[in-house]
CSV table of C-alpha atoms and ligand atoms in Angstrom, one decimal:
chain,number,residue,atom,x,y,z
A,1,MET,CA,-11.9,-18.6,-57.2
A,2,SER,CA,-14.4,-18.6,-60.0
A,3,THR,CA,-14.3,-20.4,-63.2
A,4,ASN,CA,-16.0,-19.1,-66.2
A,5,SER,CA,-15.5,-21.6,-69.7
A,6,LYS,CA,-19.4,-22.5,-69.8
A,7,ALA,CA,-21.1,-19.8,-68.3
A,8,THR,CA,-21.7,-16.4,-70.3
A,9,VAL,CA,-19.5,-13.8,-69.5
A,10,ASP,CA,-20.8,-10.0,-69.4
A,11,LEU,CA,-17.8,-8.7,-71.8
A,12,ALA,CA,-18.0,-5.1,-70.7
A,13,GLU,CA,-18.0,-6.2,-67.1
A,14,LEU,CA,-15.1,-8.3,-68.1
A,15,GLU,CA,-13.2,-5.5,-69.4
A,16,ARG,CA,-14.0,-3.2,-66.5
A,17,SER,CA,-12.0,-5.7,-63.9
A,18,CYS,CA,-9.6,-6.9,-66.3
A,19,PRO,CA,-7.3,-3.2,-66.8
A,20,GLY,CA,-5.5,-3.6,-70.4
A,21,LEU,CA,-8.3,-6.4,-71.9
A,22,ARG,CA,-10.2,-5.4,-75.1
A,23,TYR,CA,-12.2,-7.8,-77.2
A,24,THR,CA,-12.4,-6.3,-81.0
A,25,ASP,CA,-13.7,-8.2,-83.9
A,26,ILE,CA,-12.4,-7.2,-87.0
A,27,SER,CA,-13.7,-8.8,-90.5
A,28,GLN,CA,-12.7,-11.6,-92.3
A,29,GLU,CA,-11.4,-10.1,-95.2
A,30,ASP,CA,-9.1,-8.0,-92.5
A,31,ALA,CA,-7.7,-11.0,-90.4
A,32,ALA,CA,-7.0,-12.7,-94.0
A,33,LYS,CA,-4.7,-9.8,-95.1
A,34,VAL,CA,-3.3,-9.7,-91.7
A,35,THR,CA,-2.3,-13.6,-91.9
A,36,LYS,CA,-1.0,-13.0,-95.5
A,37,ALA,CA,1.5,-10.0,-94.0
A,38,GLU,CA,2.6,-12.0,-91.3
A,39,GLU,CA,3.5,-14.6,-93.4
A,40,ASP,CA,5.2,-12.6,-96.1
A,41,LEU,CA,7.2,-11.4,-92.8
A,42,LEU,CA,7.9,-14.7,-91.3
A,43,GLU,CA,9.4,-15.9,-94.8
A,44,LEU,CA,11.8,-13.0,-94.3
A,45,GLU,CA,12.4,-13.3,-91.0
A,46,GLY,CA,13.4,-16.9,-91.9
A,47,ARG,CA,16.1,-15.8,-94.7
A,48,VAL,CA,17.3,-12.4,-92.4
A,49,CYS,CA,17.1,-12.9,-88.9
A,50,SER,CA,19.6,-15.5,-86.9
A,51,HIS,CA,17.6,-18.5,-85.7
A,52,GLY,CA,20.7,-18.2,-82.6
A,53,ASP,CA,18.3,-16.3,-80.4
A,54,THR,CA,14.9,-18.2,-78.5
A,55,VAL,CA,12.3,-17.1,-81.5
A,56,HIS,CA,12.7,-20.5,-83.3
A,57,TYR,CA,11.7,-22.4,-79.6
A,58,ALA,CA,8.2,-21.8,-80.7
A,59,GLU,CA,6.4,-24.3,-83.7
A,60,ARG,CA,5.5,-21.0,-85.3
A,61,PRO,CA,6.9,-17.9,-84.5
A,62,THR,CA,4.0,-15.1,-83.2
A,63,PHE,CA,4.0,-11.5,-84.1
A,64,PHE,CA,2.6,-9.1,-81.4
A,65,GLU,CA,1.4,-5.4,-82.3
A,66,THR,CA,0.7,-4.1,-78.8
A,67,CYS,CA,0.6,-4.6,-75.1
A,68,GLU,CA,-0.8,-3.3,-71.9
A,69,GLY,CA,-1.9,-4.9,-68.7
A,70,SER,CA,-1.5,-8.3,-68.4
A,71,PHE,CA,-2.6,-8.9,-72.2
A,72,LEU,CA,-0.5,-9.2,-75.3
A,73,TYR,CA,-2.5,-8.2,-78.9
A,74,ASP,CA,-1.2,-10.1,-81.9
A,75,GLY,CA,-2.2,-8.7,-85.3
A,76,LYS,CA,-5.9,-9.4,-85.2
A,77,GLN,CA,-6.3,-7.6,-82.4
A,78,GLN,CA,-6.7,-10.7,-80.3
A,79,PRO,CA,-5.6,-11.0,-76.5
A,80,TYR,CA,-3.0,-13.1,-75.1
A,81,LEU,CA,-3.2,-13.3,-71.3
A,82,ASP,CA,0.3,-13.4,-70.1
A,83,LEU,CA,1.3,-15.4,-67.6
A,84,GLN,CA,5.1,-15.2,-67.8
A,85,MET,CA,5.6,-11.3,-68.2
A,86,TRP,CA,8.7,-11.5,-70.3
A,87,TYR,CA,10.7,-13.9,-67.8
A,88,SER,CA,9.8,-11.5,-65.2
A,89,ALA,CA,10.6,-8.4,-66.6
A,90,VAL,CA,7.5,-6.6,-66.8
A,91,ASN,CA,6.2,-6.6,-63.3
A,92,LEU,CA,4.6,-3.6,-63.3
A,93,GLY,CA,2.5,-5.1,-66.3
A,94,TYR,CA,3.0,-3.9,-69.9
A,95,ALA,CA,2.8,0.2,-71.1
A,96,ASN,CA,2.4,1.0,-67.3
A,97,LYS,CA,1.4,4.6,-67.6
A,98,ARG,CA,3.7,5.9,-64.8
A,99,VAL,CA,6.8,4.4,-66.2
A,100,ASN,CA,6.1,5.0,-69.6
A,101,GLN,CA,5.6,8.6,-69.0
A,102,ALA,CA,9.1,8.8,-67.3
A,103,LEU,CA,10.6,7.1,-70.5
A,104,LYS,CA,8.9,9.7,-72.6
A,105,ASP,CA,9.7,12.8,-70.1
A,106,GLN,CA,13.4,11.6,-70.4
A,107,ILE,CA,13.6,11.7,-74.2
A,108,ASP,CA,12.5,15.3,-74.1
A,109,LYS,CA,14.9,16.4,-71.2
A,110,LEU,CA,18.1,13.7,-71.8
A,111,PRO,CA,17.8,11.3,-74.1
A,112,GLN,CA,21.5,10.3,-74.4
A,113,LEU,CA,24.6,11.2,-72.5
A,114,ALA,CA,27.9,9.4,-72.6
A,115,CYS,CA,28.3,7.2,-69.5
A,116,GLN,CA,31.5,9.2,-68.4
A,117,TYR,CA,29.5,12.7,-67.6
A,118,LEU,CA,26.9,12.5,-64.6
A,119,HIS,CA,23.4,13.0,-64.6
A,120,LYS,CA,21.1,13.5,-61.9
A,121,GLU,CA,18.8,10.4,-62.3
A,122,LYS,CA,21.9,8.0,-62.3
A,123,VAL,CA,22.6,8.9,-58.4
A,124,GLN,CA,19.1,9.4,-57.4
A,125,LEU,CA,18.4,5.7,-58.7
A,126,ALA,CA,21.6,4.7,-57.1
A,127,ASP,CA,20.7,6.1,-53.9
A,128,ARG,CA,17.0,4.4,-53.7
A,129,LEU,CA,18.9,0.9,-54.9
A,130,VAL,CA,21.5,1.3,-52.1
A,131,LYS,CA,19.1,2.3,-49.2
A,132,SER,CA,16.6,-0.3,-50.2
A,133,VAL,CA,19.3,-2.7,-49.4
A,134,LYS,CA,20.3,-1.1,-46.2
A,135,ARG,CA,16.6,-1.2,-45.0
A,136,THR,CA,16.1,-4.8,-46.1
A,137,LEU,CA,19.2,-6.8,-45.7
A,138,GLY,CA,21.3,-4.6,-43.1
A,139,GLU,CA,24.2,-3.7,-45.1
A,140,ASP,CA,26.0,-0.8,-46.6
A,141,GLY,CA,27.4,-0.7,-50.2
A,142,ARG,CA,27.2,1.2,-53.8
A,143,VAL,CA,25.9,0.3,-57.0
A,144,HIS,CA,27.5,-0.1,-60.4
A,145,PHE,CA,25.2,0.1,-63.8
A,146,ASN,CA,25.7,-2.1,-66.8
A,147,VAL,CA,23.0,-3.1,-69.5
A,148,GLY,CA,22.0,-6.7,-69.1
A,149,GLY,CA,21.7,-9.3,-66.5
A,150,ALA,CA,24.7,-11.3,-68.1
A,151,GLN,CA,26.9,-8.1,-68.1
A,152,ALA,CA,26.4,-7.4,-64.5
A,153,VAL,CA,27.0,-10.9,-63.6
A,154,GLU,CA,30.2,-10.5,-65.4
A,155,ASP,CA,31.1,-7.4,-63.7
A,156,ALA,CA,30.1,-9.3,-59.9
A,157,LEU,CA,32.9,-11.8,-61.3
A,158,LYS,CA,35.4,-9.5,-61.7
A,159,LEU,CA,34.7,-8.2,-58.5
A,160,VAL,CA,34.9,-11.1,-56.8
A,161,ARG,CA,38.0,-12.3,-58.7
A,162,LYS,CA,39.7,-8.8,-57.8
A,163,HIS,CA,38.7,-9.5,-54.0
A,164,THR,CA,39.5,-12.9,-53.4
A,165,GLY,CA,42.3,-13.9,-56.4
A,166,LYS,CA,40.1,-16.7,-57.6
A,167,SER,CA,38.6,-17.9,-60.7
A,168,ARG,CA,36.9,-20.7,-59.8
A,169,MET,CA,33.2,-20.2,-58.0
A,170,LEU,CA,30.6,-22.6,-57.1
A,171,ALA,CA,27.0,-22.5,-58.7
A,172,PHE,CA,24.0,-24.3,-58.3
A,173,GLU,CA,23.1,-27.1,-60.7
A,174,GLY,CA,20.0,-25.7,-62.5
A,175,GLY,CA,20.5,-22.7,-62.3
A,176,TYR,CA,21.1,-19.9,-64.7
A,177,HIS,CA,23.1,-16.6,-64.8
A,178,GLY,CA,23.1,-16.1,-68.8
A,179,ARG,CA,24.8,-16.4,-72.1
A,180,THR,CA,27.7,-14.7,-72.7
A,181,LEU,CA,31.1,-16.7,-72.1
A,182,ALA,CA,31.7,-16.1,-68.3
A,183,ALA,CA,27.7,-16.3,-67.5
A,184,SER,CA,27.7,-19.4,-69.1
A,185,SER,CA,30.7,-20.8,-67.0
A,186,ILE,CA,28.8,-20.6,-64.0
A,187,THR,CA,25.5,-21.7,-65.5
A,188,SER,CA,24.6,-25.7,-65.4
A,189,SER,CA,23.3,-26.5,-68.5
A,190,TYR,CA,26.3,-27.8,-70.4
A,191,ARG,CA,24.5,-27.5,-74.0
A,192,TYR,CA,25.2,-23.6,-73.3
A,193,ARG,CA,29.1,-24.8,-73.4
A,194,GLU,CA,29.2,-27.5,-75.7
A,195,ASN,CA,29.7,-25.9,-78.9
A,196,TYR,CA,32.4,-23.0,-77.7
A,197,GLY,CA,35.6,-24.6,-76.7
A,198,GLU,CA,37.1,-24.9,-73.2
A,199,PHE,CA,35.5,-23.5,-70.0
A,200,GLY,CA,38.6,-23.6,-68.1
A,201,ASP,CA,37.3,-21.5,-65.1
A,202,ARG,CA,33.9,-23.7,-65.2
A,203,ALA,CA,32.1,-23.4,-62.2
A,204,GLU,CA,31.4,-26.6,-59.7
A,205,PHE,CA,28.0,-27.2,-59.4
A,206,VAL,CA,26.3,-28.8,-56.3
A,207,PRO,CA,22.6,-29.9,-56.2
A,208,PHE,CA,20.2,-27.7,-55.2
A,209,PRO,CA,17.4,-28.5,-52.9
A,210,TYR,CA,14.8,-29.7,-55.1
A,211,CYS,CA,12.8,-31.2,-52.6
A,212,PHE,CA,9.9,-32.5,-55.0
A,213,ARG,CA,12.5,-34.5,-57.1
A,214,CYS,CA,15.6,-34.5,-54.1
A,215,PRO,CA,18.8,-35.8,-56.1
A,216,PHE,CA,20.0,-37.5,-52.8
A,217,GLY,CA,16.5,-39.7,-52.8
A,218,LYS,CA,15.5,-38.1,-49.4
A,219,LYS,CA,12.3,-36.6,-48.1
A,220,VAL,CA,12.5,-33.2,-47.0
A,221,GLU,CA,10.4,-34.4,-43.7
A,222,SER,CA,12.9,-36.2,-42.3
A,223,CYS,CA,15.9,-34.9,-44.5
A,224,GLY,CA,17.6,-33.0,-41.7
A,225,MET,CA,19.0,-31.5,-45.3
A,226,TYR,CA,21.3,-33.9,-46.1
A,227,CYS,CA,22.4,-32.1,-49.2
A,228,LEU,CA,23.8,-29.4,-46.9
A,229,ASP,CA,25.8,-32.1,-45.0
A,230,GLN,CA,27.1,-33.1,-48.1
A,231,ILE,CA,28.4,-29.7,-49.0
A,232,GLU,CA,29.6,-29.3,-45.2
A,233,ARG,CA,32.1,-32.8,-45.8
A,234,LYS,CA,33.4,-31.1,-48.5
A,235,PHE,CA,35.4,-29.1,-46.3
A,236,GLU,CA,36.3,-31.3,-43.9
A,237,HIS,CA,40.2,-31.7,-45.2
A,238,GLU,CA,42.5,-30.5,-47.9
A,239,TYR,CA,42.8,-34.2,-49.4
A,240,THR,CA,39.5,-34.7,-51.1
A,241,SER,CA,37.8,-31.5,-50.9
A,242,TRP,CA,37.6,-27.7,-51.6
A,243,TRP,CA,39.4,-26.5,-48.2
A,244,ASN,CA,42.8,-26.5,-46.8
A,245,PRO,CA,42.4,-26.1,-43.0
A,246,LYS,CA,46.1,-25.5,-42.6
A,247,SER,CA,46.6,-22.4,-45.0
A,248,LYS,CA,42.7,-21.9,-44.5
A,249,LYS,CA,41.9,-21.3,-48.2
A,250,SER,CA,39.4,-22.6,-50.2
A,251,GLU,CA,39.4,-22.9,-53.9
A,252,PHE,CA,36.3,-20.9,-54.4
A,253,GLY,CA,35.6,-17.0,-54.7
A,254,ALA,CA,31.7,-17.1,-54.4
A,255,PHE,CA,29.0,-19.0,-54.7
A,256,PHE,CA,26.5,-17.7,-57.0
A,257,ILE,CA,22.8,-18.4,-56.1
A,258,GLU,CA,19.3,-18.0,-57.4
A,259,VAL,CA,17.0,-17.8,-53.9
A,260,VAL,CA,14.5,-19.1,-56.0
A,261,GLN,CA,15.7,-21.1,-59.3
A,262,GLY,CA,14.7,-19.0,-62.3
A,263,THR,CA,14.9,-21.0,-65.4
A,264,GLY,CA,15.8,-24.1,-63.1
A,265,GLY,CA,11.7,-24.5,-62.6
A,266,TYR,CA,10.6,-21.8,-59.9
A,267,ILE,CA,12.2,-24.4,-57.2
A,268,ILE,CA,11.7,-22.8,-53.8
A,269,PRO,CA,14.0,-23.9,-50.9
A,270,PRO,CA,13.1,-25.5,-48.0
A,271,LYS,CA,13.1,-22.8,-44.9
A,272,GLY,CA,16.3,-22.5,-43.5
A,273,TYR,CA,18.6,-23.9,-46.3
A,274,PHE,CA,20.3,-20.7,-47.0
A,275,ALA,CA,21.1,-19.4,-43.6
A,276,ARG,CA,22.8,-22.9,-43.0
A,277,LEU,CA,24.6,-22.4,-46.7
A,278,ALA,CA,25.5,-19.1,-45.9
A,279,LYS,CA,27.0,-19.9,-42.6
A,280,ILE,CA,29.2,-22.7,-44.1
A,281,LEU,CA,30.3,-20.2,-46.6
A,282,ARG,CA,31.4,-17.5,-44.4
A,283,GLU,CA,33.4,-20.0,-42.5
A,284,HIS,CA,35.3,-21.1,-45.4
A,285,GLY,CA,35.8,-17.2,-46.7
A,286,ILE,CA,33.5,-17.8,-49.9
A,287,LEU,CA,31.6,-14.8,-51.1
A,288,ILE,CA,27.9,-14.8,-51.9
A,289,VAL,CA,26.7,-13.6,-54.9
A,290,ASP,CA,22.7,-13.5,-55.2
A,291,ASP,CA,21.7,-13.2,-58.6
A,292,GLU,CA,18.2,-11.4,-58.3
A,293,ILE,CA,17.6,-10.9,-62.0
A,294,GLN,CA,14.9,-12.6,-62.0
A,295,MET,CA,13.0,-13.2,-58.5
A,296,GLY,CA,14.4,-9.6,-57.6
A,297,PHE,CA,11.7,-6.4,-57.6
A,298,PHE,CA,9.0,-8.1,-55.6
A,299,ARG,CA,8.3,-11.3,-58.0
A,300,THR,CA,8.4,-13.5,-54.8
A,301,GLY,CA,6.5,-10.9,-52.5
A,302,LYS,CA,9.6,-9.1,-50.9
A,303,LEU,CA,11.7,-6.5,-53.3
A,304,TRP,CA,14.7,-9.2,-53.0
A,305,ALA,CA,14.2,-12.9,-52.4
A,306,MET,CA,17.1,-12.6,-50.2
A,307,GLU,CA,15.1,-11.4,-47.7
A,308,HIS,CA,12.9,-14.8,-47.1
A,309,THR,CA,16.6,-16.1,-46.2
A,310,ASN,CA,17.3,-14.0,-43.2
A,311,THR,CA,21.1,-13.9,-44.6
A,312,ALA,CA,22.6,-11.3,-46.7
A,313,ALA,CA,24.7,-11.5,-49.7
A,314,ASP,CA,28.1,-10.1,-50.7
A,315,ILE,CA,26.8,-8.6,-54.3
A,316,LEU,CA,23.9,-8.6,-55.5
A,317,VAL,CA,22.9,-8.8,-59.7
A,318,PHE,CA,19.6,-7.5,-60.8
A,319,GLY,CA,18.4,-6.5,-64.1
A,320,LYS,CA,15.0,-7.3,-66.0
A,321,ALA,CA,12.4,-5.4,-64.1
A,322,LEU,CA,14.3,-2.6,-62.9
A,323,THR,CA,13.1,-0.8,-65.7
A,324,ASN,CA,10.1,-2.6,-66.2
A,325,GLY,CA,11.4,-4.0,-69.4
A,326,LEU,CA,12.0,-0.8,-71.1
A,327,ASN,CA,15.4,0.8,-71.8
A,328,PRO,CA,17.6,-1.9,-70.7
A,329,LEU,CA,19.1,-1.5,-67.4
A,330,SER,CA,21.1,-3.8,-64.9
A,331,ALA,CA,23.3,-3.2,-61.7
A,332,ILE,CA,25.0,-4.9,-59.2
A,333,TRP,CA,25.3,-3.8,-55.9
A,334,ALA,CA,28.4,-4.5,-53.6
A,335,LYS,CA,29.4,-4.1,-49.8
A,336,GLU,CA,31.3,-1.2,-49.5
A,337,GLU,CA,34.5,-3.2,-48.4
A,338,LEU,CA,34.5,-4.9,-52.2
A,339,ILE,CA,33.5,-2.2,-54.1
A,340,SER,CA,35.0,1.0,-52.2
A,341,PRO,CA,36.9,3.4,-54.8
A,342,ASP,CA,40.1,2.3,-53.3
A,343,LYS,CA,39.2,-1.2,-54.4
A,344,PHE,CA,37.6,-1.3,-57.5
A,345,GLY,CA,38.6,2.3,-58.8
A,346,PRO,CA,37.8,4.1,-62.0
A,347,GLY,CA,37.8,1.9,-65.6
A,348,SER,CA,37.3,-1.5,-63.7
A,349,THR,CA,34.5,-2.1,-66.0
A,350,HIS,CA,32.5,-0.3,-68.4
A,351,SER,CA,30.0,-0.4,-71.3
A,352,THR,CA,29.1,2.3,-73.5
A,353,PHE,CA,25.4,2.1,-72.4
A,354,SER,CA,25.8,0.9,-69.2
A,355,SER,CA,24.1,3.8,-67.1
A,356,ASN,CA,22.5,5.1,-70.0
A,357,SER,CA,19.9,8.1,-69.1
A,358,LEU,CA,16.8,6.6,-70.5
A,359,GLY,CA,17.1,3.7,-68.2
A,360,THR,CA,18.4,5.3,-65.3
A,361,ALA,CA,15.1,7.5,-65.4
A,362,THR,CA,12.9,4.9,-66.0
A,363,ALA,CA,14.5,2.6,-63.4
A,364,LEU,CA,14.1,5.6,-61.0
A,365,GLU,CA,10.0,5.9,-61.5
A,366,VAL,CA,10.0,2.2,-61.0
A,367,MET,CA,11.4,2.3,-57.7
A,368,LYS,CA,9.4,5.1,-56.4
A,369,ILE,CA,6.0,2.7,-57.3
A,370,PHE,CA,7.7,0.1,-55.3
A,371,ASP,CA,8.6,2.5,-52.6
A,372,GLU,CA,5.1,4.0,-52.7
A,373,GLY,CA,3.0,0.9,-53.4
A,374,ASP,CA,2.3,-1.8,-50.4
A,375,TYR,CA,3.4,-5.0,-52.8
A,376,GLU,CA,4.7,-7.0,-49.9
A,377,LYS,CA,1.3,-7.2,-48.8
A,378,THR,CA,-0.5,-7.3,-52.5
A,379,VAL,CA,1.8,-9.7,-53.9
A,380,THR,CA,1.4,-12.4,-50.9
A,381,GLU,CA,-2.2,-12.3,-50.9
A,382,LYS,CA,-2.3,-12.5,-54.6
A,383,GLY,CA,0.0,-15.5,-54.5
A,384,ALA,CA,-1.8,-17.1,-52.2
A,385,TYR,CA,-4.9,-17.1,-54.6
A,386,PHE,CA,-3.3,-18.3,-57.5
A,387,LEU,CA,-1.8,-20.9,-55.7
A,388,ASN,CA,-5.2,-22.1,-54.5
A,389,ILE,CA,-6.0,-22.1,-58.2
A,390,LEU,CA,-2.8,-24.2,-59.1
A,391,LYS,CA,-4.0,-26.5,-56.4
A,392,ASP,CA,-7.6,-26.8,-57.8
A,393,LEU,CA,-6.3,-27.8,-61.1
A,394,GLN,CA,-4.0,-30.2,-59.7
A,395,SER,CA,-6.9,-31.7,-57.8
A,396,LYS,CA,-8.5,-32.1,-61.0
A,397,HIS,CA,-5.4,-32.9,-63.3
A,398,PRO,CA,-3.4,-35.9,-62.2
A,399,GLU,CA,-1.0,-34.8,-64.5
A,400,ILE,CA,0.1,-32.1,-62.5
A,401,GLY,CA,2.5,-33.4,-60.0
A,402,ASP,CA,3.8,-30.5,-57.9
A,403,VAL,CA,2.3,-27.1,-57.5
A,404,ASP,CA,4.2,-24.5,-55.0
A,405,GLY,CA,4.6,-20.7,-54.9
A,406,LEU,CA,6.1,-17.9,-53.3
A,407,GLY,CA,4.7,-14.7,-53.9
A,408,LEU,CA,4.0,-14.5,-57.5
A,409,ALA,CA,6.6,-16.8,-58.6
A,410,LEU,CA,4.6,-19.8,-59.2
A,411,ARG,CA,5.7,-23.3,-60.7
A,412,MET,CA,3.3,-26.5,-61.8
A,413,GLU,CA,5.2,-29.2,-63.0
A,414,MET,CA,3.6,-31.4,-65.6
A,415,CYS,CA,3.7,-35.1,-65.5
A,416,GLU,CA,2.6,-38.5,-66.6
A,417,LYS,CA,-0.6,-39.8,-65.2
A,418,ASP,CA,1.3,-41.2,-62.0
A,419,SER,CA,1.9,-37.7,-61.2
A,420,TYR,CA,5.6,-37.7,-61.4
A,421,THR,CA,7.4,-39.2,-64.3
A,422,PRO,CA,8.1,-35.7,-66.1
A,423,SER,CA,6.3,-34.9,-69.2
A,424,ARG,CA,8.2,-32.4,-71.5
A,425,ARG,CA,5.5,-33.2,-74.5
A,426,LEU,CA,2.8,-32.0,-72.2
A,427,ALA,CA,4.4,-28.9,-71.0
A,428,ASP,CA,5.5,-27.8,-74.6
A,429,THR,CA,2.1,-29.0,-76.1
A,430,MET,CA,0.5,-26.3,-73.5
A,431,PHE,CA,3.0,-23.6,-74.6
A,432,GLN,CA,2.2,-24.3,-78.2
A,433,ARG,CA,-1.6,-24.2,-77.9
A,434,GLY,CA,-1.0,-21.1,-75.5
A,435,LEU,CA,0.4,-19.5,-78.1
A,436,GLU,CA,-1.8,-20.6,-81.2
A,437,GLY,CA,-4.4,-18.3,-79.4
A,438,ASN,CA,-7.5,-20.7,-80.0
A,439,LEU,CA,-8.4,-21.0,-76.2
A,440,SER,CA,-12.1,-19.6,-75.8
A,441,TYR,CA,-13.0,-17.2,-72.9
A,442,GLY,CA,-16.8,-15.7,-72.7
A,443,GLY,CA,-17.5,-17.0,-76.2
A,444,LYS,CA,-14.2,-15.0,-77.4
A,445,LYS,CA,-10.9,-16.2,-78.9
A,446,THR,CA,-7.9,-15.9,-76.1
A,447,GLY,CA,-4.4,-17.0,-76.1
A,448,LEU,CA,-2.6,-17.8,-73.1
A,449,ILE,CA,1.6,-16.9,-72.7
A,450,LEU,CA,3.0,-19.7,-71.2
A,451,ASP,CA,6.8,-20.4,-70.4
A,452,ILE,CA,8.2,-23.9,-69.7
A,453,GLY,CA,11.4,-24.3,-67.5
A,454,GLY,CA,12.8,-26.9,-65.2
A,455,TYR,CA,15.7,-29.6,-65.2
A,456,TYR,CA,13.5,-31.9,-67.4
A,457,LYS,CA,11.7,-28.5,-69.3
A,458,ASN,CA,8.1,-29.9,-67.8
A,459,VAL,CA,7.9,-27.1,-65.5
A,460,VAL,CA,5.2,-24.1,-66.3
A,461,THR,CA,6.8,-21.0,-64.6
A,462,LEU,CA,4.7,-18.6,-63.7
A,463,ALA,CA,5.3,-15.2,-63.1
A,464,PRO,CA,2.4,-13.3,-63.7
A,465,SER,CA,2.0,-8.7,-63.8
A,466,LEU,CA,2.2,-8.1,-60.0
A,467,GLU,CA,-1.0,-5.9,-60.7
A,468,ILE,CA,-2.9,-8.8,-62.0
A,469,THR,CA,-6.4,-8.5,-60.9
A,470,HIS,CA,-8.4,-11.4,-59.2
A,471,LYS,CA,-10.5,-11.5,-61.8
A,472,GLU,CA,-8.0,-11.9,-64.3
A,473,MET,CA,-6.5,-14.7,-62.4
A,474,ASP,CA,-10.0,-16.4,-62.1
A,475,MET,CA,-9.3,-16.2,-66.0
A,476,ALA,CA,-6.3,-18.0,-65.8
A,477,HIS,CA,-7.6,-20.6,-64.1
A,478,ASP,CA,-10.1,-21.0,-67.0
A,479,LEU,CA,-7.7,-20.8,-69.6
A,480,LEU,CA,-5.5,-23.1,-68.4
A,481,ASP,CA,-8.2,-26.1,-67.1
A,482,GLN,CA,-9.2,-25.8,-70.6
A,483,LEU,CA,-5.5,-26.2,-72.2
A,484,ILE,CA,-4.3,-28.7,-69.9
A,485,THR,CA,-7.6,-30.9,-70.6
A,486,SER,CA,-7.4,-30.5,-74.7
A,487,CYS,CA,-3.6,-31.0,-74.4
A,488,LYS,CA,-4.1,-34.4,-72.2
A,489,LYS,CA,-6.4,-35.4,-75.3
A,490,GLU,CA,-4.2,-34.7,-78.1
A,491,LEU,CA,-1.1,-36.6,-76.7
B,1,LIG,C1,18.6,-15.7,-62.9
B,1,LIG,C2,19.1,-15.2,-64.1
B,1,LIG,N1,20.4,-14.7,-64.4
B,1,LIG,C3,20.7,-14.1,-65.1
B,1,LIG,C4,20.4,-13.9,-66.2
B,1,LIG,C5,20.8,-13.1,-67.6
B,1,LIG,O1,20.0,-12.1,-67.8
B,1,LIG,P1,20.2,-11.4,-69.2
B,1,LIG,O2,19.1,-12.3,-70.0
B,1,LIG,O3,19.5,-10.1,-69.1
B,1,LIG,O4,21.4,-11.4,-69.9
B,1,LIG,C6,18.7,-14.7,-66.2
B,1,LIG,C7,17.7,-14.6,-67.7
B,1,LIG,O5,16.8,-14.9,-68.0
B,1,LIG,C8,18.3,-14.8,-65.4
B,1,LIG,O6,16.8,-15.6,-65.0
């Protein structure tokens, strides 16, 4: 682990050890032209684009022109080290050559096909996914494709409703499952429902084991998982709880979980939590739907984050990194007894683009790369290296209250000087200043792409490329140190 802010850096050597990194000097005149063109476009965007998406979270939205490996490049060809990789959609790095080639080949071969017909990549991809679940979680099942994450969540909801006849679900406080209407009803943030009328089937939200800020004020060393005791209490009897022991019926069809909370702030539960929760749910006939949309595909060092829990889900939901962020594709995997053709027959759910041939060909290549590689080992090793970097930063900056990580899903919780009171201001400032691109590495202007999550929006959620090199992690160390130091002075 080494930092380089003050030392001179051999740029040629740096570019060799950071695939995708290049520094290009452009003239002041060209830079001024880029700035003017972007200002004009930004003015136009302000008038013609809806601001209902997330672009205007930033003080000044940024245009990017190219990308490679762990880096995005703006119009002035300046690099930004990306430590969030599009909320973990680009696990194999930007412009991954093999994945891009698979997409190009499919464009030349079968660029489009109505989803009511078959194409071989769809079947081969489903086969790889089904086998991967059998290998890792030990269960037989089938795959059903869709386009985006929230749509796959909707498909999972339909499957649960069909199987159990129940429309009420359990989900976690801090959980995020998307922003369509049904996904919003199982996402804990009221802010996503506030302006959209009644959500009669809104989930019952249960505290997540967020041990750094335990909702019950307990200490993880001594609590005996008090939070699970509280869930167990809800199944005692039919008068004040969710379960009728006489009819043996529960009010809820399924519990939607994220093994590591993504938007909730990359919170990693204590060991043994999910195994005990699963036992409680199974005893009461409640299905487990595991949302792997952000944590799947080796983000946590395992293909499925669920593998860390020694338990299996009834339904998995995934998207994002399935195509490395290229042509959108998402899917659910479900146990045979839920999704067999007699239970979930033709037309049960459908979208025009649901198993689009560009998405399936791309995803097939992604799965081949995962099957051929040794990601369990490399991601675990790199994750430990990155976590040490975060611990080093924490030893220098009391404003970092907590750091943690599972594989390359890492968290850094920004606080006041007391190392506990959440500082949203500091996290926001880091997000903005990183995006402005005025940090320096080896004497060159460099930016840093971060994302902020957590219950208090004070957590830097880190999801670097799984292909990140050690040199790039050292670069991240240096840039984060600079950023925290300067942002603290600003506040
Ligand atoms: C855990 C989780 N579930 C669901 C979604 C929704 O996926 P999409 O944005 O593709 O609809 C996301 C997106 O961030 C997510 O992180």
